[in-house]
Amino acid sequence: MNTSSPIGIFDSGVGGLSVLREIRSAFANEDLLYVADSAFVPYGEKSPQFVEARSVAIAEFLVDRKAKTIVVACNTATGAAITTLRSRFSVPIVGIEPAVKPAVGKTASGVVAVLATSGTLSSDKFGKLLARFGGDADILIQPCPGLVEQVETGDLYGEKARALTAKYLLPLLERGADTIILGCTHYSFLAPLIREIAGPKVSIVDPNAAIAHELRRRLEDKGLLSPDPRPGTERFWTSGAPNDVKPVISQLWNADVQVRLMPKRYCRST
Ligand code: DGL
C-alpha cells in the first residue's frame, strides 16, 4: 500500500455512487475501487450484525486489493460497522452520517426532517448524533422503506418514484419542515425529485461533499495523497449479478462501465 494505491468505496448498492461522484470531482488523479453489495441490498431493513459482517467482508476485499483507505458510502453501514472496521483495519476509514448539525444551523422554521433507513434511525450512533447536535430543533424522523429499492431500479423520475417520495415527504412538509436531511446515499439521486415536490424554499442537506473534504484531510494526514498527475481510473465490483447491476451503474455514473463479480469468499451472507 502506498500513495498510488486506490481508494476503496462501498455501499449496499448504487447509492454510494453519489459519494463516488464527489470523490472523483475532488480527486481527479486518484484510482477508485467501488463495491456495490447488490446481493444484499437493502441494508436498511437488516440486523446491525448482518450489516457489520458484510461491511467487514467488503473491507477485507478492498484491503486485499491494496486500498489505502476505505470510504463507507452508506449511512446504515457506518452506523452498524464503523467502530468495528476501525478496530480491525489499519487503513483510515471514513464514514457518513446524517448531517444534523448543518441542518439545525440552517432551519428557520425550527422543524428539520431526516429521511434515512430504519437501520440508520434506530442505531445508537444516530441517537448520539441527535443528542449532540439536535439542539432545540423539532426533528422529524422518517424511515423510507422501498426508496432504496426504487433507486436501485434506476427509475428516479417515474410515477412510482414520485408517488413513493411524495408519500414520505408531504407529511413532513405539512408539519412545517423547511430543511430536509438526506440521510441515505441512495436518496441523493432523488434530490431533483425532492426539490420538485418540496419547492424552492425548502433546504435539502446532503453530506456527500463533506465526505470528500474529510477524505482529503485523512489522506493528507497520513501522507497518502497520490502525487501522480495522470487522470485516475474507476473500477466497479458487485456481490450481485454483474449483468443486472451494470446498466444502473452505467446510467448513474454516466459512462458505459465494466462491473465485475467479487470472488465468492467475500460474498457470503455470514
Ligand atoms: N445507501 C445506504 C445508506 O446510506 C442505503 C442502505 C440500504 O441499503 O438500505 O444508508
mmCIF file with all atom_site columns, N, CA and C in Angstrom, residues 172-208:
data_model
loop_
_atom_site.group_PDB
_atom_site.id
_atom_site.type_symbol
_atom_site.label_atom_id
_atom_site.label_alt_id
_atom_site.label_comp_id
_atom_site.label_asym_id
_atom_site.label_entity_id
_atom_site.label_seq_id
_atom_site.pdbx_PDB_ins_code
_atom_site.Cartn_x
_atom_site.Cartn_y
_atom_site.Cartn_z
_atom_site.occupancy
_atom_site.B_iso_or_equiv
_atom_site.pdbx_formal_charge
_atom_site.auth_seq_id
_atom_site.auth_comp_id
_atom_site.auth_asym_id
_atom_site.auth_atom_id
_atom_site.pdbx_PDB_model_num
ATOM 1   N N  . LEU A 1 172 ? -44.180 15.546 6.083  1.00 0.00 ? 172 LEU A N  1
ATOM 2   C CA . LEU A 1 172 ? -43.129 16.292 6.790  1.00 0.00 ? 172 LEU A CA 1
ATOM 3   C C  . LEU A 1 172 ? -43.245 17.784 6.489  1.00 0.00 ? 172 LEU A C  1
ATOM 4   N N  . LEU A 1 173 ? -43.558 18.078 5.230  1.00 0.00 ? 173 LEU A N  1
ATOM 5   C CA . LEU A 1 173 ? -43.720 19.485 4.837  1.00 0.00 ? 173 LEU A CA 1
ATOM 6   C C  . LEU A 1 173 ? -44.946 20.069 5.526  1.00 0.00 ? 173 LEU A C  1
ATOM 7   N N  . GLU A 1 174 ? -45.998 19.242 5.605  1.00 0.00 ? 174 GLU A N  1
ATOM 8   C CA . GLU A 1 174 ? -47.217 19.710 6.294  1.00 0.00 ? 174 GLU A CA 1
ATOM 9   C C  . GLU A 1 174 ? -46.943 20.032 7.760  1.00 0.00 ? 174 GLU A C  1
ATOM 10  N N  . ARG A 1 175 ? -45.986 19.314 8.343  1.00 0.00 ? 175 ARG A N  1
ATOM 11  C CA . ARG A 1 175 ? -45.661 19.572 9.760  1.00 0.00 ? 175 ARG A CA 1
ATOM 12  C C  . ARG A 1 175 ? -44.658 20.720 9.908  1.00 0.00 ? 175 ARG A C  1
ATOM 13  N N  . GLY A 1 176 ? -44.344 21.387 8.824  1.00 0.00 ? 176 GLY A N  1
ATOM 14  C CA . GLY A 1 176 ? -43.537 22.613 8.919  1.00 0.00 ? 176 GLY A CA 1
ATOM 15  C C  . GLY A 1 176 ? -42.048 22.449 8.648  1.00 0.00 ? 176 GLY A C  1
ATOM 16  N N  . ALA A 1 177 ? -41.638 21.253 8.202  1.00 0.00 ? 177 ALA A N  1
ATOM 17  C CA . ALA A 1 177 ? -40.198 21.070 7.943  1.00 0.00 ? 177 ALA A CA 1
ATOM 18  C C  . ALA A 1 177 ? -39.758 21.978 6.798  1.00 0.00 ? 177 ALA A C  1
ATOM 19  N N  . ASP A 1 178 ? -38.699 22.757 7.036  1.00 0.00 ? 178 ASP A N  1
ATOM 20  C CA . ASP A 1 178 ? -38.150 23.600 5.962  1.00 0.00 ? 178 ASP A CA 1
ATOM 21  C C  . ASP A 1 178 ? -36.735 23.159 5.592  1.00 0.00 ? 178 ASP A C  1
ATOM 22  N N  . THR A 1 179 ? -36.264 22.104 6.249  1.00 0.00 ? 179 THR A N  1
ATOM 23  C CA . THR A 1 179 ? -34.918 21.588 5.995  1.00 0.00 ? 179 THR A CA 1
ATOM 24  C C  . THR A 1 179 ? -34.994 20.060 5.989  1.00 0.00 ? 179 THR A C  1
ATOM 25  N N  . ILE A 1 180 ? -34.543 19.470 4.883  1.00 0.00 ? 180 ILE A N  1
ATOM 26  C CA . ILE A 1 180 ? -34.651 18.013 4.733  1.00 0.00 ? 180 ILE A CA 1
ATOM 27  C C  . ILE A 1 180 ? -33.245 17.430 4.660  1.00 0.00 ? 180 ILE A C  1
ATOM 28  N N  . ILE A 1 181 ? -32.937 16.529 5.570  1.00 0.00 ? 181 ILE A N  1
ATOM 29  C CA . ILE A 1 181 ? -31.620 15.876 5.554  1.00 0.00 ? 181 ILE A CA 1
ATOM 30  C C  . ILE A 1 181 ? -31.723 14.584 4.746  1.00 0.00 ? 181 ILE A C  1
ATOM 31  N N  . LEU A 1 182 ? -30.856 14.432 3.747  1.00 0.00 ? 182 LEU A N  1
ATOM 32  C CA . LEU A 1 182 ? -30.793 13.176 3.010  1.00 0.00 ? 182 LEU A CA 1
ATOM 33  C C  . LEU A 1 182 ? -29.841 12.253 3.779  1.00 0.00 ? 182 LEU A C  1
ATOM 34  N N  . GLY A 1 183 ? -30.421 11.370 4.573  1.00 0.00 ? 183 GLY A N  1
ATOM 35  C CA . GLY A 1 183 ? -29.622 10.534 5.477  1.00 0.00 ? 183 GLY A CA 1
ATOM 36  C C  . GLY A 1 183 ? -29.338 9.160  4.911  1.00 0.00 ? 183 GLY A C  1
ATOM 37  N N  . CYS A 1 184 ? -29.378 9.037  3.599  1.00 0.00 ? 184 CYS A N  1
ATOM 38  C CA . CYS A 1 184 ? -29.075 7.769  2.928  1.00 0.00 ? 184 CYS A CA 1
ATOM 39  C C  . CYS A 1 184 ? -28.506 8.153  1.570  1.00 0.00 ? 184 CYS A C  1
ATOM 40  N N  . THR A 1 185 ? -27.374 7.546  1.214  1.00 0.00 ? 185 THR A N  1
ATOM 41  C CA . THR A 1 185 ? -26.694 7.986  -0.012 1.00 0.00 ? 185 THR A CA 1
ATOM 42  C C  . THR A 1 185 ? -27.523 7.706  -1.274 1.00 0.00 ? 185 THR A C  1
ATOM 43  N N  . HIS A 1 186 ? -28.412 6.727  -1.208 1.00 0.00 ? 186 HIS A N  1
ATOM 44  C CA . HIS A 1 186 ? -29.293 6.488  -2.360 1.00 0.00 ? 186 HIS A CA 1
ATOM 45  C C  . HIS A 1 186 ? -30.178 7.700  -2.651 1.00 0.00 ? 186 HIS A C  1
ATOM 46  N N  . TYR A 1 187 ? -30.612 8.378  -1.574 1.00 0.00 ? 187 TYR A N  1
ATOM 47  C CA . TYR A 1 187 ? -31.597 9.452  -1.749 1.00 0.00 ? 187 TYR A CA 1
ATOM 48  C C  . TYR A 1 187 ? -31.017 10.660 -2.483 1.00 0.00 ? 187 TYR A C  1
ATOM 49  N N  . SER A 1 188 ? -29.685 10.776 -2.511 1.00 0.00 ? 188 SER A N  1
ATOM 50  C CA . SER A 1 188 ? -29.072 11.904 -3.245 1.00 0.00 ? 188 SER A CA 1
ATOM 51  C C  . SER A 1 188 ? -29.520 11.884 -4.703 1.00 0.00 ? 188 SER A C  1
ATOM 52  N N  . PHE A 1 189 ? -29.720 10.678 -5.241 1.00 0.00 ? 189 PHE A N  1
ATOM 53  C CA . PHE A 1 189 ? -30.158 10.598 -6.630 1.00 0.00 ? 189 PHE A CA 1
ATOM 54  C C  . PHE A 1 189 ? -31.610 11.044 -6.801 1.00 0.00 ? 189 PHE A C  1
ATOM 55  N N  . LEU A 1 190 ? -32.329 11.137 -5.692 1.00 0.00 ? 190 LEU A N  1
ATOM 56  C CA . LEU A 1 190 ? -33.720 11.616 -5.756 1.00 0.00 ? 190 LEU A CA 1
ATOM 57  C C  . LEU A 1 190 ? -33.816 13.106 -5.432 1.00 0.00 ? 190 LEU A C  1
ATOM 58  N N  . ALA A 1 191 ? -32.659 13.757 -5.211 1.00 0.00 ? 191 ALA A N  1
ATOM 59  C CA . ALA A 1 191 ? -32.680 15.182 -4.819 1.00 0.00 ? 191 ALA A CA 1
ATOM 60  C C  . ALA A 1 191 ? -33.450 16.051 -5.822 1.00 0.00 ? 191 ALA A C  1
ATOM 61  N N  . PRO A 1 192 ? -33.275 15.863 -7.150 1.00 0.00 ? 192 PRO A N  1
ATOM 62  C CA . PRO A 1 192 ? -34.051 16.711 -8.076 1.00 0.00 ? 192 PRO A CA 1
ATOM 63  C C  . PRO A 1 192 ? -35.566 16.514 -7.904 1.00 0.00 ? 192 PRO A C  1
ATOM 64  N N  . LEU A 1 193 ? -35.979 15.271 -7.677 1.00 0.00 ? 193 LEU A N  1
ATOM 65  C CA . LEU A 1 193 ? -37.404 14.990 -7.479 1.00 0.00 ? 193 LEU A CA 1
ATOM 66  C C  . LEU A 1 193 ? -37.888 15.581 -6.143 1.00 0.00 ? 193 LEU A C  1
ATOM 67  N N  . ILE A 1 194 ? -37.060 15.445 -5.120 1.00 0.00 ? 194 ILE A N  1
ATOM 68  C CA . ILE A 1 194 ? -37.403 16.005 -3.803 1.00 0.00 ? 194 ILE A CA 1
ATOM 69  C C  . ILE A 1 194 ? -37.525 17.533 -3.910 1.00 0.00 ? 194 ILE A C  1
ATOM 70  N N  . ARG A 1 195 ? -36.608 18.125 -4.645 1.00 0.00 ? 195 ARG A N  1
ATOM 71  C CA . ARG A 1 195 ? -36.646 19.580 -4.855 1.00 0.00 ? 195 ARG A CA 1
ATOM 72  C C  . ARG A 1 195 ? -37.958 19.977 -5.542 1.00 0.00 ? 195 ARG A C  1
ATOM 73  N N  . GLU A 1 196 ? -38.338 19.188 -6.551 1.00 0.00 ? 196 GLU A N  1
ATOM 74  C CA . GLU A 1 196 ? -39.559 19.484 -7.307 1.00 0.00 ? 196 GLU A CA 1
ATOM 75  C C  . GLU A 1 196 ? -40.795 19.390 -6.403 1.00 0.00 ? 196 GLU A C  1
ATOM 76  N N  . ILE A 1 197 ? -40.832 18.359 -5.567 1.00 0.00 ? 197 ILE A N  1
ATOM 77  C CA . ILE A 1 197 ? -42.001 18.153 -4.705 1.00 0.00 ? 197 ILE A CA 1
ATOM 78  C C  . ILE A 1 197 ? -42.014 19.187 -3.573 1.00 0.00 ? 197 ILE A C  1
ATOM 79  N N  . ALA A 1 198 ? -40.841 19.460 -2.996 1.00 0.00 ? 198 ALA A N  1
ATOM 80  C CA . ALA A 1 198 ? -40.782 20.326 -1.815 1.00 0.00 ? 198 ALA A CA 1
ATOM 81  C C  . ALA A 1 198 ? -40.818 21.812 -2.166 1.00 0.00 ? 198 ALA A C  1
ATOM 82  N N  . GLY A 1 199 ? -40.402 22.146 -3.391 1.00 0.00 ? 199 GLY A N  1
ATOM 83  C CA . GLY A 1 199 ? -40.391 23.563 -3.788 1.00 0.00 ? 199 GLY A CA 1
ATOM 84  C C  . GLY A 1 199 ? -39.080 24.234 -3.423 1.00 0.00 ? 199 GLY A C  1
ATOM 85  N N  . PRO A 1 200 ? -38.893 25.459 -3.924 1.00 0.00 ? 200 PRO A N  1
ATOM 86  C CA . PRO A 1 200 ? -37.590 26.115 -3.814 1.00 0.00 ? 200 PRO A CA 1
ATOM 87  C C  . PRO A 1 200 ? -37.253 26.626 -2.415 1.00 0.00 ? 200 PRO A C  1
ATOM 88  N N  . LYS A 1 201 ? -38.263 26.743 -1.546 1.00 0.00 ? 201 LYS A N  1
ATOM 89  C CA . LYS A 1 201 ? -37.979 27.346 -0.236 1.00 0.00 ? 201 LYS A CA 1
ATOM 90  C C  . LYS A 1 201 ? -37.362 26.366 0.769  1.00 0.00 ? 201 LYS A C  1
ATOM 91  N N  . VAL A 1 202 ? -37.522 25.075 0.462  1.00 0.00 ? 202 VAL A N  1
ATOM 92  C CA . VAL A 1 202 ? -37.021 24.058 1.395  1.00 0.00 ? 202 VAL A CA 1
ATOM 93  C C  . VAL A 1 202 ? -35.538 23.783 1.123  1.00 0.00 ? 202 VAL A C  1
ATOM 94  N N  . SER A 1 203 ? -34.739 23.689 2.194  1.00 0.00 ? 203 SER A N  1
ATOM 95  C CA . SER A 1 203 ? -33.318 23.351 2.024  1.00 0.00 ? 203 SER A CA 1
ATOM 96  C C  . SER A 1 203 ? -33.141 21.838 2.044  1.00 0.00 ? 203 SER A C  1
ATOM 97  N N  . ILE A 1 204 ? -32.325 21.354 1.132  1.00 0.00 ? 204 ILE A N  1
ATOM 98  C CA . ILE A 1 204 ? -32.007 19.920 1.103  1.00 0.00 ? 204 ILE A CA 1
ATOM 99  C C  . ILE A 1 204 ? -30.542 19.787 1.518  1.00 0.00 ? 204 ILE A C  1
ATOM 100 N N  . VAL A 1 205 ? -30.302 19.032 2.583  1.00 0.00 ? 205 VAL A N  1
ATOM 101 C CA . VAL A 1 205 ? -28.939 18.944 3.123  1.00 0.00 ? 205 VAL A CA 1
ATOM 102 C C  . VAL A 1 205 ? -28.365 17.560 2.840  1.00 0.00 ? 205 VAL A C  1
ATOM 103 N N  . ASP A 1 206 ? -27.286 17.563 2.079  1.00 0.00 ? 206 ASP A N  1
ATOM 104 C CA . ASP A 1 206 ? -26.664 16.314 1.630  1.00 0.00 ? 206 ASP A CA 1
ATOM 105 C C  . ASP A 1 206 ? -25.198 16.355 2.066  1.00 0.00 ? 206 ASP A C  1
ATOM 106 N N  . PRO A 1 207 ? -24.725 15.358 2.813  1.00 0.00 ? 207 PRO A N  1
ATOM 107 C CA . PRO A 1 207 ? -23.368 15.448 3.364  1.00 0.00 ? 207 PRO A CA 1
ATOM 108 C C  . PRO A 1 207 ? -22.272 14.970 2.417  1.00 0.00 ? 207 PRO A C  1
ATOM 109 N N  . ASN A 1 208 ? -22.603 14.623 1.173  1.00 0.00 ? 208 ASN A N  1
ATOM 110 C CA . ASN A 1 208 ? -21.613 13.959 0.318  1.00 0.00 ? 208 ASN A CA 1
ATOM 111 C C  . ASN A 1 208 ? -20.345 14.778 0.076  1.00 0.00 ? 208 ASN A C  1
#
